[in-house]
Short mmCIF file of C-alpha atoms and ligand atoms in Angstrom, two decimals:
data_model
loop_
_atom_site.label_atom_id
_atom_site.label_comp_id
_atom_site.label_asym_id
_atom_site.label_seq_id
_atom_site.Cartn_x
_atom_site.Cartn_y
_atom_site.Cartn_z
CA MET P 1 44.27 51.43 -31.57
CA SER P 2 44.62 51.79 -27.80
CA LEU P 3 45.79 55.34 -27.12
CA LYS P 4 43.89 58.10 -28.87
CA THR P 5 45.52 61.47 -29.41
CA LYS P 6 43.80 64.64 -28.26
CA GLU P 7 42.82 65.40 -31.87
CA GLU P 8 41.39 61.91 -32.37
CA TYR P 9 39.31 62.38 -29.23
CA LEU P 10 37.90 65.69 -30.51
CA ASP P 11 37.16 64.10 -33.91
CA SER P 12 35.44 61.15 -32.31
CA LEU P 13 33.09 63.52 -30.44
CA ARG P 14 32.28 65.34 -33.67
CA HIS P 15 31.08 62.07 -35.20
CA MET P 16 28.50 61.56 -32.46
CA LYS P 17 24.96 62.84 -32.87
CA LYS P 18 24.03 63.80 -29.32
CA ARG P 19 21.01 65.87 -28.35
CA VAL P 20 22.38 68.75 -26.26
CA PHE P 21 20.42 71.70 -24.82
CA ILE P 22 21.93 74.89 -23.45
CA PHE P 23 20.14 78.18 -22.65
CA GLY P 24 16.84 76.72 -23.81
CA GLU P 25 18.05 75.74 -27.27
CA GLU P 26 19.17 72.50 -28.83
CA ILE P 27 22.63 72.95 -30.34
CA GLU P 28 24.32 71.06 -33.16
CA ASP P 29 27.98 71.86 -32.65
CA TYR P 30 28.50 71.23 -28.95
CA VAL P 31 32.22 70.46 -29.40
CA ASP P 32 33.04 74.05 -30.33
CA HIS P 33 30.45 75.74 -28.15
CA PRO P 34 32.39 78.31 -26.05
CA MET P 35 30.69 77.26 -22.82
CA ILE P 36 31.20 73.53 -23.33
CA ARG P 37 34.60 73.49 -25.01
CA PRO P 38 36.67 74.25 -21.86
CA SER P 39 35.36 71.05 -20.27
CA ILE P 40 36.21 69.11 -23.43
CA ASN P 41 39.71 70.60 -23.30
CA ALA P 42 40.09 69.34 -19.72
CA ILE P 43 39.22 65.76 -20.74
CA ALA P 44 41.41 66.11 -23.82
CA SER P 45 44.37 66.60 -21.45
CA THR P 46 43.94 62.98 -20.34
CA TYR P 47 44.66 61.99 -23.97
CA GLU P 48 47.41 64.53 -24.53
CA LEU P 49 49.44 63.50 -21.48
CA SER P 50 49.19 59.80 -22.36
CA HIS P 51 51.48 60.50 -25.33
CA GLN P 52 54.08 62.47 -23.40
CA PRO P 53 57.02 60.20 -22.47
CA GLU P 54 57.51 61.83 -19.06
CA HIS P 55 53.90 61.05 -18.07
CA LYS P 56 53.43 57.65 -19.71
CA GLU P 57 54.05 55.73 -16.49
CA LEU P 58 51.28 57.59 -14.67
CA ILE P 59 48.73 58.11 -17.43
CA THR P 60 48.94 54.68 -19.06
CA ALA P 61 48.85 51.10 -17.75
CA LYS P 62 49.09 47.55 -19.08
CA SER P 63 45.59 46.18 -19.51
CA SER P 64 44.72 43.16 -17.39
CA LEU P 65 42.25 42.18 -20.11
CA THR P 66 44.27 42.50 -23.33
CA GLY P 67 47.89 43.05 -22.28
CA GLU P 68 47.88 46.26 -24.38
CA ARG P 69 49.12 49.66 -23.18
CA ILE P 70 45.94 51.59 -22.37
CA ASN P 71 44.92 54.89 -20.84
CA ARG P 72 44.79 54.48 -17.04
CA PHE P 73 41.31 56.00 -17.03
CA THR P 74 40.04 52.73 -18.58
CA HIS P 75 42.04 50.39 -16.34
CA LEU P 76 40.99 47.79 -13.74
CA PHE P 77 43.29 48.33 -10.75
CA GLN P 78 45.56 45.30 -10.37
CA SER P 79 47.67 46.32 -7.37
CA THR P 80 48.06 48.95 -4.67
CA ASP P 81 50.65 50.50 -6.99
CA ASP P 82 47.84 51.02 -9.54
CA LEU P 83 45.70 52.70 -6.87
CA VAL P 84 48.53 55.01 -5.85
CA LYS P 85 49.31 55.89 -9.46
CA LYS P 86 45.67 56.75 -10.03
CA VAL P 87 45.78 59.38 -7.26
CA LYS P 88 49.11 60.74 -8.52
CA MET P 89 47.70 60.94 -12.03
CA GLN P 90 44.69 62.88 -10.71
CA ARG P 91 46.90 65.34 -8.87
CA LEU P 92 48.94 65.89 -12.01
CA LEU P 93 45.83 66.55 -14.09
CA GLY P 94 44.39 68.87 -11.44
CA GLN P 95 47.65 70.83 -11.61
CA ARG P 96 47.49 70.94 -15.42
CA THR P 97 43.86 71.98 -15.77
CA GLY P 98 42.98 73.76 -12.51
CA THR P 99 39.57 72.10 -12.67
CA CYS P 100 37.67 68.81 -12.86
CA PHE P 101 38.84 66.70 -15.81
CA GLN P 102 35.74 64.53 -15.53
CA ARG P 103 37.05 61.16 -16.65
CA CYS P 104 37.42 59.52 -13.21
CA VAL P 105 33.74 58.74 -12.60
CA GLY P 106 33.76 56.18 -15.40
CA MET P 107 37.09 54.75 -14.23
CA ASP P 108 35.89 54.32 -10.65
CA GLY P 109 32.60 52.95 -11.97
CA PHE P 110 34.38 50.24 -14.03
CA ASN P 111 36.22 48.96 -11.00
CA ALA P 112 33.11 48.93 -8.82
CA VAL P 113 31.03 47.18 -11.50
CA ASP P 114 33.80 44.63 -12.06
CA ILE P 115 33.92 43.68 -8.36
CA VAL P 116 30.14 43.48 -7.95
CA THR P 117 29.28 41.71 -11.22
CA TYR P 118 31.95 39.11 -10.44
CA LYS P 119 30.27 38.53 -7.09
CA ILE P 120 26.80 38.27 -8.62
CA ASP P 121 28.07 35.72 -11.15
CA GLN P 122 29.69 33.66 -8.40
CA ASP P 123 26.54 33.74 -6.27
CA LEU P 124 23.86 33.37 -8.92
CA GLY P 125 25.53 31.80 -11.97
CA THR P 126 24.86 34.82 -14.21
CA GLU P 127 27.28 36.09 -16.86
CA TYR P 128 27.31 39.79 -16.07
CA ASN P 129 31.04 40.04 -15.43
CA THR P 130 31.89 38.34 -18.73
CA LYS P 131 29.65 40.80 -20.60
CA PHE P 132 30.99 43.75 -18.64
CA ARG P 133 34.61 42.84 -19.35
CA ARG P 134 33.80 42.43 -23.06
CA PHE P 135 32.36 45.96 -23.01
CA LEU P 136 35.38 47.27 -21.11
CA GLU P 137 37.81 45.64 -23.55
CA ASN P 138 36.26 47.74 -26.30
CA VAL P 139 36.43 50.85 -24.12
CA GLN P 140 40.14 50.20 -23.63
CA LEU P 141 40.77 49.41 -27.27
CA GLU P 142 38.96 52.54 -28.48
CA ASP P 143 40.19 54.66 -25.54
CA LEU P 144 36.68 55.92 -24.75
CA VAL P 145 35.34 58.35 -22.16
CA VAL P 146 32.54 56.75 -20.14
CA ASP P 147 30.25 58.74 -17.88
CA GLY P 148 29.42 56.86 -14.69
CA ALA P 149 25.74 57.72 -14.34
CA MET P 150 24.64 57.10 -10.77
CA THR P 151 22.71 59.98 -9.16
CA ASP P 152 18.93 59.82 -9.60
CA PRO P 153 16.71 62.87 -8.96
CA LYS P 154 15.27 61.09 -5.85
CA GLY P 155 12.10 63.22 -5.58
CA ASP P 156 10.67 63.15 -2.05
CA ARG P 157 13.65 61.98 0.01
CA ARG P 158 11.37 60.46 2.65
CA LEU P 159 10.13 57.89 0.14
CA SER P 160 11.93 54.94 -1.40
CA PRO P 161 11.98 54.54 -5.22
CA SER P 162 8.85 52.38 -5.35
CA GLU P 163 6.93 54.79 -3.03
CA GLN P 164 7.42 57.93 -5.15
CA ASN P 165 4.35 59.49 -6.80
CA GLU P 166 6.36 59.64 -10.00
CA LEU P 167 8.24 56.34 -10.42
CA ASP P 168 10.59 57.79 -13.05
CA LEU P 169 12.32 59.85 -10.34
CA TYR P 170 14.59 56.83 -10.01
CA LEU P 171 15.80 55.44 -13.33
CA ARG P 172 14.09 52.12 -13.96
CA ILE P 173 13.43 49.32 -16.41
CA VAL P 174 10.06 49.90 -18.09
CA ASP P 175 10.17 46.99 -20.52
CA ARG P 176 12.04 43.71 -21.09
CA ASN P 177 11.95 41.53 -24.20
CA ASP P 178 14.10 38.88 -25.93
CA ASP P 179 16.48 41.52 -27.29
CA GLY P 180 17.05 43.69 -24.25
CA ILE P 181 15.53 46.19 -21.83
CA THR P 182 14.07 49.69 -22.09
CA ILE P 183 14.98 52.22 -19.40
CA ARG P 184 13.40 55.52 -18.39
CA GLY P 185 14.46 58.19 -15.91
CA ALA P 186 17.14 60.82 -15.42
CA LYS P 187 20.56 61.18 -13.87
CA LEU P 188 21.60 64.48 -12.27
CA HIS P 189 24.99 66.13 -11.70
CA GLN P 190 26.54 64.14 -14.54
CA THR P 191 30.17 65.21 -14.63
CA GLY P 192 31.45 65.52 -18.18
CA ALA P 193 28.49 63.55 -19.57
CA ILE P 194 28.22 65.59 -22.77
CA ASN P 195 31.90 64.92 -23.49
CA SER P 196 31.54 61.15 -23.13
CA HIS P 197 31.32 58.39 -25.71
CA GLU P 198 29.36 56.04 -23.48
CA LEU P 199 27.12 56.26 -20.40
CA MET P 200 27.26 53.53 -17.78
CA VAL P 201 24.08 53.58 -15.73
CA MET P 202 24.17 52.36 -12.10
CA PRO P 203 21.62 52.44 -9.25
CA THR P 204 21.92 55.29 -6.79
CA ARG P 205 21.09 53.53 -3.51
CA ALA P 206 20.33 50.26 -1.72
CA LEU P 207 17.04 48.79 -2.93
CA LYS P 208 14.27 46.65 -1.47
CA GLU P 209 13.37 43.19 -2.82
CA SER P 210 10.26 44.72 -4.42
CA GLU P 211 12.34 47.31 -6.31
CA GLN P 212 13.91 45.07 -8.94
CA ASP P 213 13.08 47.42 -11.81
CA PHE P 214 15.40 50.02 -10.31
CA ALA P 215 18.33 47.60 -9.98
CA VAL P 216 19.93 48.11 -13.35
CA VAL P 217 23.52 48.47 -14.54
CA CYS P 218 24.01 48.91 -18.26
CA ALA P 219 26.07 50.78 -20.83
CA LEU P 220 24.83 52.69 -23.83
CA PRO P 221 26.34 54.99 -26.45
CA ALA P 222 25.92 58.62 -25.41
CA ASP P 223 24.09 59.35 -28.67
CA ALA P 224 21.61 56.48 -28.34
CA ASN P 225 17.99 57.25 -29.27
CA GLY P 226 16.08 58.83 -26.41
CA ILE P 227 19.01 60.39 -24.53
CA ILE P 228 18.90 64.16 -23.94
CA PHE P 229 21.59 66.27 -22.26
CA VAL P 230 20.84 69.61 -20.60
CA PHE P 231 23.97 71.63 -19.73
CA GLY P 232 24.18 72.86 -16.11
CA ARG P 233 24.81 76.60 -15.50
CA GLN P 234 27.77 77.77 -13.46
CA ALA P 235 28.51 81.15 -11.85
CA SER P 236 29.94 83.62 -14.41
CA ASP P 237 29.71 80.99 -17.15
CA SER P 238 28.49 83.49 -19.77
CA ARG P 239 31.85 85.27 -19.58
CA ARG P 240 32.86 82.52 -22.00
CA LEU P 241 30.56 84.15 -24.55
CA GLU P 242 32.33 87.52 -24.28
CA GLU P 243 35.28 88.64 -26.37
CA GLY P 244 38.66 88.49 -24.70
CA GLU P 245 40.12 85.88 -22.41
CA ILE P 246 41.26 87.39 -19.12
CA ASP P 247 37.92 87.66 -17.34
CA VAL P 248 37.24 83.92 -17.55
CA GLY P 249 40.21 83.32 -15.25
CA ASN P 250 40.99 79.79 -16.40
CA LEU P 251 41.70 80.42 -20.09
CA GLN P 252 41.43 76.93 -21.53
CA PHE P 253 39.80 74.61 -19.04
CA GLY P 254 36.59 74.08 -17.09
CA GLY P 255 34.35 71.32 -15.83
CA HIS P 256 30.71 70.68 -16.55
CA GLU P 257 27.73 68.93 -15.05
CA ALA P 258 24.62 68.01 -16.97
CA VAL P 259 21.14 66.61 -16.47
CA VAL P 260 20.85 63.47 -18.59
CA ILE P 261 17.33 62.35 -19.48
CA PHE P 262 16.58 58.81 -20.66
CA GLU P 263 13.30 58.77 -22.57
CA ASP P 264 12.59 55.05 -23.08
CA VAL P 265 16.07 54.07 -24.20
CA PHE P 266 16.61 50.54 -25.50
CA VAL P 267 19.67 48.60 -24.24
CA PRO P 268 20.56 45.21 -25.79
CA TRP P 269 21.20 42.33 -23.37
CA GLU P 270 24.94 42.20 -24.10
CA ARG P 271 25.20 45.68 -22.54
CA VAL P 272 23.18 44.87 -19.41
CA PHE P 273 25.37 44.04 -16.38
CA MET P 274 22.75 43.91 -13.63
CA CYS P 275 19.03 43.43 -14.10
CA GLY P 276 16.90 43.11 -11.00
CA GLU P 277 19.49 41.87 -8.45
CA CYS P 278 18.56 44.57 -5.93
CA GLN P 279 20.42 42.86 -3.07
CA TYR P 280 23.71 44.00 -4.68
CA SER P 281 22.81 47.61 -5.41
CA GLY P 282 23.82 48.98 -1.97
CA GLU P 283 27.20 47.28 -2.18
CA LEU P 284 27.80 48.66 -5.67
CA VAL P 285 27.04 52.21 -4.51
CA GLU P 286 29.31 51.82 -1.49
CA ILE P 287 32.25 50.48 -3.50
CA PHE P 288 31.90 53.13 -6.20
CA ALA P 289 31.65 55.88 -3.58
CA GLY P 290 34.76 54.51 -1.84
CA TYR P 291 36.80 54.69 -5.01
CA HIS P 292 35.60 58.15 -5.91
CA ARG P 293 36.06 59.54 -2.40
CA ALA P 294 39.70 58.45 -2.64
CA SER P 295 39.98 60.06 -6.09
CA TYR P 296 39.27 63.46 -4.57
CA GLY P 297 42.53 63.17 -2.65
CA GLY P 298 44.27 63.46 -6.02
CA CYS P 299 42.26 65.90 -8.12
CA LYS P 300 41.44 68.42 -5.41
CA SER P 301 45.03 68.59 -4.15
CA GLY P 302 46.09 69.23 -7.75
CA VAL P 303 43.68 72.17 -8.08
CA GLY P 304 44.76 73.25 -4.59
CA ASP P 305 48.35 73.46 -5.90
CA VAL P 306 47.15 75.88 -8.58
CA LEU P 307 45.30 78.02 -6.02
CA ILE P 308 48.25 78.10 -3.63
CA GLY P 309 50.48 79.09 -6.56
CA ALA P 310 48.04 81.83 -7.55
CA SER P 311 47.97 83.16 -3.97
CA GLN P 312 51.75 83.23 -3.79
CA ALA P 313 51.89 84.97 -7.18
CA VAL P 314 49.35 87.65 -6.30
CA ALA P 315 51.20 88.36 -3.05
CA ARG P 316 54.38 88.79 -5.08
CA TYR P 317 52.72 91.15 -7.59
CA GLN P 318 51.14 93.20 -4.78
CA GLY P 319 54.25 93.38 -2.59
CA THR P 320 52.84 91.45 0.38
CA GLU P 321 54.85 88.30 -0.24
CA THR P 322 57.28 88.82 2.64
CA ALA P 323 54.70 89.84 5.26
CA TYR P 324 54.73 87.30 8.09
CA HIS P 325 50.96 86.73 8.13
CA ILE P 326 50.91 86.10 4.35
CA LYS P 327 53.70 83.54 4.62
CA ASP P 328 51.83 81.86 7.44
CA LYS P 329 48.61 81.72 5.43
CA ILE P 330 50.45 80.11 2.52
CA VAL P 331 51.91 77.53 4.93
CA GLU P 332 48.42 76.81 6.26
CA MET P 333 47.15 76.29 2.70
CA ILE P 334 50.00 73.86 2.01
CA HIS P 335 49.27 71.95 5.20
CA LEU P 336 45.59 71.55 4.35
CA ASN P 337 46.28 70.63 0.74
CA GLU P 338 48.88 67.99 1.56
CA THR P 339 46.50 66.52 4.17
CA ILE P 340 43.94 66.05 1.40
CA TYR P 341 46.56 64.31 -0.75
CA ALA P 342 47.80 62.17 2.15
CA GLY P 343 44.27 60.76 2.51
CA GLY P 344 44.15 59.72 -1.14
CA ILE P 345 47.58 58.11 -0.98
CA ALA P 346 46.98 56.33 2.33
CA THR P 347 43.69 54.79 1.22
CA SER P 348 45.44 53.50 -1.91
CA TYR P 349 48.39 51.93 -0.07
CA GLU P 350 45.93 50.20 2.26
CA GLY P 351 44.01 48.74 -0.70
CA LYS P 352 43.31 45.00 -0.95
CA GLU P 353 42.70 42.49 -3.71
CA THR P 354 39.09 41.39 -4.18
CA PRO P 355 37.97 37.99 -5.55
CA SER P 356 37.65 39.41 -9.10
CA GLY P 357 41.36 40.32 -8.99
CA THR P 358 40.53 44.05 -8.96
CA TYR P 359 41.99 46.03 -6.07
CA MET P 360 39.75 47.99 -3.70
CA ILE P 361 40.85 51.01 -1.69
CA ASP P 362 40.54 51.14 2.13
CA LYS P 363 36.99 52.35 2.69
CA LEU P 364 37.51 53.93 6.11
CA LEU P 365 40.43 56.04 4.94
CA ALA P 366 38.61 56.95 1.71
CA ASN P 367 35.77 58.40 3.77
CA VAL P 368 38.21 60.31 5.97
CA CYS P 369 39.84 61.65 2.80
CA LYS P 370 36.55 62.84 1.34
CA LEU P 371 35.32 64.33 4.61
CA ASN P 372 38.50 66.42 4.68
CA VAL P 373 37.72 67.44 1.11
CA THR P 374 34.29 68.72 2.16
CA ARG P 375 36.08 71.27 4.39
CA PHE P 376 39.69 71.98 3.48
CA PRO P 377 39.22 73.42 -0.03
CA TYR P 378 36.77 75.94 1.50
CA GLU P 379 39.42 77.02 4.01
CA ILE P 380 42.10 77.13 1.31
CA ALA P 381 39.75 79.25 -0.82
CA ARG P 382 39.07 81.58 2.14
CA LEU P 383 42.78 82.08 2.69
CA ALA P 384 43.32 82.71 -1.04
CA GLN P 385 40.64 85.42 -0.96
CA ASP P 386 42.19 86.90 2.18
CA ILE P 387 45.60 87.12 0.49
CA ALA P 388 44.11 88.41 -2.79
CA GLY P 389 42.44 91.45 -1.19
CA GLY P 390 39.26 93.27 -2.18
CA LEU P 391 40.30 93.86 -5.77
CA LEU P 392 39.37 90.22 -6.33
CA VAL P 393 35.73 91.28 -6.51
CA THR P 394 35.91 94.95 -7.49
CA MET P 395 38.24 94.86 -10.50
CA PRO P 396 36.85 96.34 -13.74
CA SER P 397 36.43 94.17 -16.81
CA GLU P 398 38.97 93.28 -19.45
CA LYS P 399 37.10 95.61 -21.83
CA ASP P 400 37.69 98.55 -19.47
CA PHE P 401 41.40 97.79 -19.46
CA ALA P 402 41.28 97.82 -23.28
CA ASN P 403 39.45 101.17 -23.44
CA GLU P 404 41.55 103.99 -24.86
CA GLU P 405 40.66 106.48 -22.15
CA VAL P 406 40.29 104.49 -18.91
CA GLY P 407 42.61 101.58 -19.81
CA PRO P 408 45.87 103.48 -19.18
CA LEU P 409 44.38 105.00 -16.01
CA LEU P 410 43.41 101.56 -14.70
CA ARG P 411 46.87 100.20 -15.43
CA LYS P 412 48.34 103.15 -13.52
CA TYR P 413 46.08 102.97 -10.47
CA LEU P 414 45.91 99.19 -10.21
CA ALA P 415 49.65 98.66 -10.52
CA GLY P 416 51.48 96.78 -7.76
CA VAL P 417 55.21 96.06 -7.57
CA LYS P 418 56.68 97.97 -10.50
CA THR P 419 58.62 95.03 -11.97
CA TYR P 420 55.35 93.24 -12.76
CA PRO P 421 52.85 94.52 -15.35
CA THR P 422 49.41 95.33 -13.98
CA GLU P 423 48.07 92.67 -16.34
CA TYR P 424 49.80 89.92 -14.30
CA ARG P 425 47.83 91.03 -11.26
CA GLN P 426 44.64 91.24 -13.31
CA ARG P 427 45.08 87.72 -14.71
CA ILE P 428 45.99 86.00 -11.46
CA LEU P 429 43.12 87.67 -9.56
CA ARG P 430 40.71 86.41 -12.22
CA LEU P 431 42.11 82.90 -11.79
CA ILE P 432 41.56 83.06 -8.01
CA GLU P 433 38.07 84.42 -8.67
CA ASN P 434 37.37 81.57 -11.08
CA ILE P 435 38.41 78.85 -8.65
CA THR P 436 36.86 80.32 -5.50
CA ILE P 437 33.64 82.05 -6.64
CA GLY P 438 33.37 81.72 -10.42
CA ALA P 439 32.70 78.84 -12.80
CA GLY P 440 35.67 76.89 -11.40
CA ALA P 441 34.19 76.92 -7.90
CA VAL P 442 31.72 74.29 -9.07
CA SER P 443 34.65 71.91 -9.42
CA TYR P 444 36.80 73.05 -6.52
CA LEU P 445 34.13 73.75 -3.88
CA ALA P 446 30.60 72.51 -4.61
CA GLU P 447 31.90 69.25 -6.08
CA SER P 448 34.13 68.84 -3.02
CA MET P 449 31.07 69.16 -0.80
CA HIS P 450 28.60 66.95 -2.65
CA GLY P 451 30.47 64.86 -5.22
CA ALA P 452 30.63 61.13 -4.33
CA GLY P 453 28.20 61.88 -1.51
CA SER P 454 27.62 64.81 0.87
CA PRO P 455 29.44 64.99 4.24
CA MET P 456 26.77 63.10 6.18
CA ALA P 457 27.27 60.07 3.93
CA GLN P 458 30.94 59.96 4.96
CA ARG P 459 30.11 60.39 8.66
CA ILE P 460 27.70 57.45 8.49
CA MET P 461 30.44 55.33 6.93
CA LEU P 462 32.99 56.38 9.55
CA LYS P 463 30.63 55.31 12.33
CA ARG P 464 30.01 52.00 10.56
CA LEU P 465 33.63 51.19 9.68
CA ALA P 466 35.59 52.47 12.67
CA ASN P 467 35.05 49.42 14.95
CA LEU P 468 34.17 51.31 18.11
CA ASP P 469 33.76 48.10 20.13
CA GLN P 470 37.38 47.23 19.51
CA LYS P 471 38.48 50.72 20.59
CA GLU P 472 36.37 50.46 23.74
CA GLY P 473 37.98 47.10 24.46
CA LEU P 474 41.44 48.62 24.13
CA ALA P 475 40.59 51.32 26.66
CA ASN P 476 38.99 48.86 29.08
CA ARG P 477 42.00 46.60 29.03
CA ILE P 478 44.44 49.45 29.70
CA ALA P 479 42.22 50.83 32.47
CA GLY P 480 42.04 47.40 34.13
CA ILE P 481 38.29 47.01 33.62
CA GLN P 482 37.28 43.37 33.51
CA LYS P 483 35.22 43.15 30.37
CA GLU P 484 35.38 40.59 27.62
CA MET P 485 37.42 41.89 24.69
CA LYS P 486 35.55 42.04 21.42
FE1 SF4 G 1 37.89 63.30 -11.41
FE2 SF4 G 1 37.92 64.91 -9.33
FE3 SF4 G 1 36.33 65.46 -11.37
FE4 SF4 G 1 35.75 63.38 -9.79
S1 SF4 G 1 35.76 65.55 -9.18
S2 SF4 G 1 35.74 63.40 -12.04
S3 SF4 G 1 37.82 62.69 -9.21
S4 SF4 G 1 38.54 65.42 -11.42
#
């Protein structure tokens, strides 16, 4: 079986025995928990669309490992066309869900691990890439969701992993034997981790020669002994626990982030893809970050499409649609959103083949793309709030609208253009609220700022990759300054 249906995905989660905590309690049925289920629905869309003929070309690919038709989220990129299709697929899913659909971290992680393990094997004669590809073949065959687990807690940021008072603040190997390794630590901000079948652990930073215990890449089932998930809160998330549907804004979908704790978890050798080769950890982080920074060009422009559509709709319902300044604000939103997308597409077209056969995006353009993403969604959100008006944050609850006495009065006084029911206005304002200040803002804004690295990380890369000496040489030559060209 290579392409699971949405129902098969939900069933497969139900068969897993994960330890999940939310609001201070361990829960059994996390699949149907009202605060977790929207994020599961978002991932389930990646399965649903893979069976729709009109989306097959984008959502599926031919496996380079087995020749089978597989979900693109489990694919090793074999061409620039694959890289472009990935970004288009992400825009499509952003448009469908209006949120983070969580499955890209694993996908980008596979490609980074493939490139780096191949290099380690070539340099050191190890067999990490062979083991990794065997693992990935099974992921493709079973159509699994894999959480790419990279971000360590990091403790005191002035200190490297081996200098921390508490060594577990960076996930590390605490034991090795003939059968495998034991790891301990935690990973933060784990997008969609609770909804995953597997976790693929990677180091979070470049490491020193003396920090071999922190240089570990391995994969483990998400319900392995010793793994604990703690669900991360989001603004307005408990609206999911209320009756009704309008006040949540995004009726079906949401994202989630979790803290994942590894309490002495055993990993057999066949699932270990890096063990102590700290000289490669910085490169792995950089390649993964490059892929994921490009991914934002797809998903965030897709969510941006939803927000632009919501802004246009609310203007129509309120009767401001034809005002010049509203039209201009919508145009500005489109300009910013398409600039985000252009970055994702450009970095993909400029991709190159690596020695493992897997294609890598253009790192400079990927960092430009992500740096735009740390700003433009905030401006798009500001414009959406401007167009929406104050009712965005002063509107009474769905229960008030349902009340026998005040409900009809609210519908009368909050009506806009008479051809549209007041409820349209109510629903679309809640959607804008969700994406710009509610639970959805975690995906659209905070994730845009910090996901795949905060803005400073991209600025450092721009300085490193932009070849300033060459630019200076260009200027000197044109200005007639006699200086050796570099
Ligand atoms: Fe995918 Fe975007 Fe979510 Fe990352 S932030 S997992 S690229 S949807």
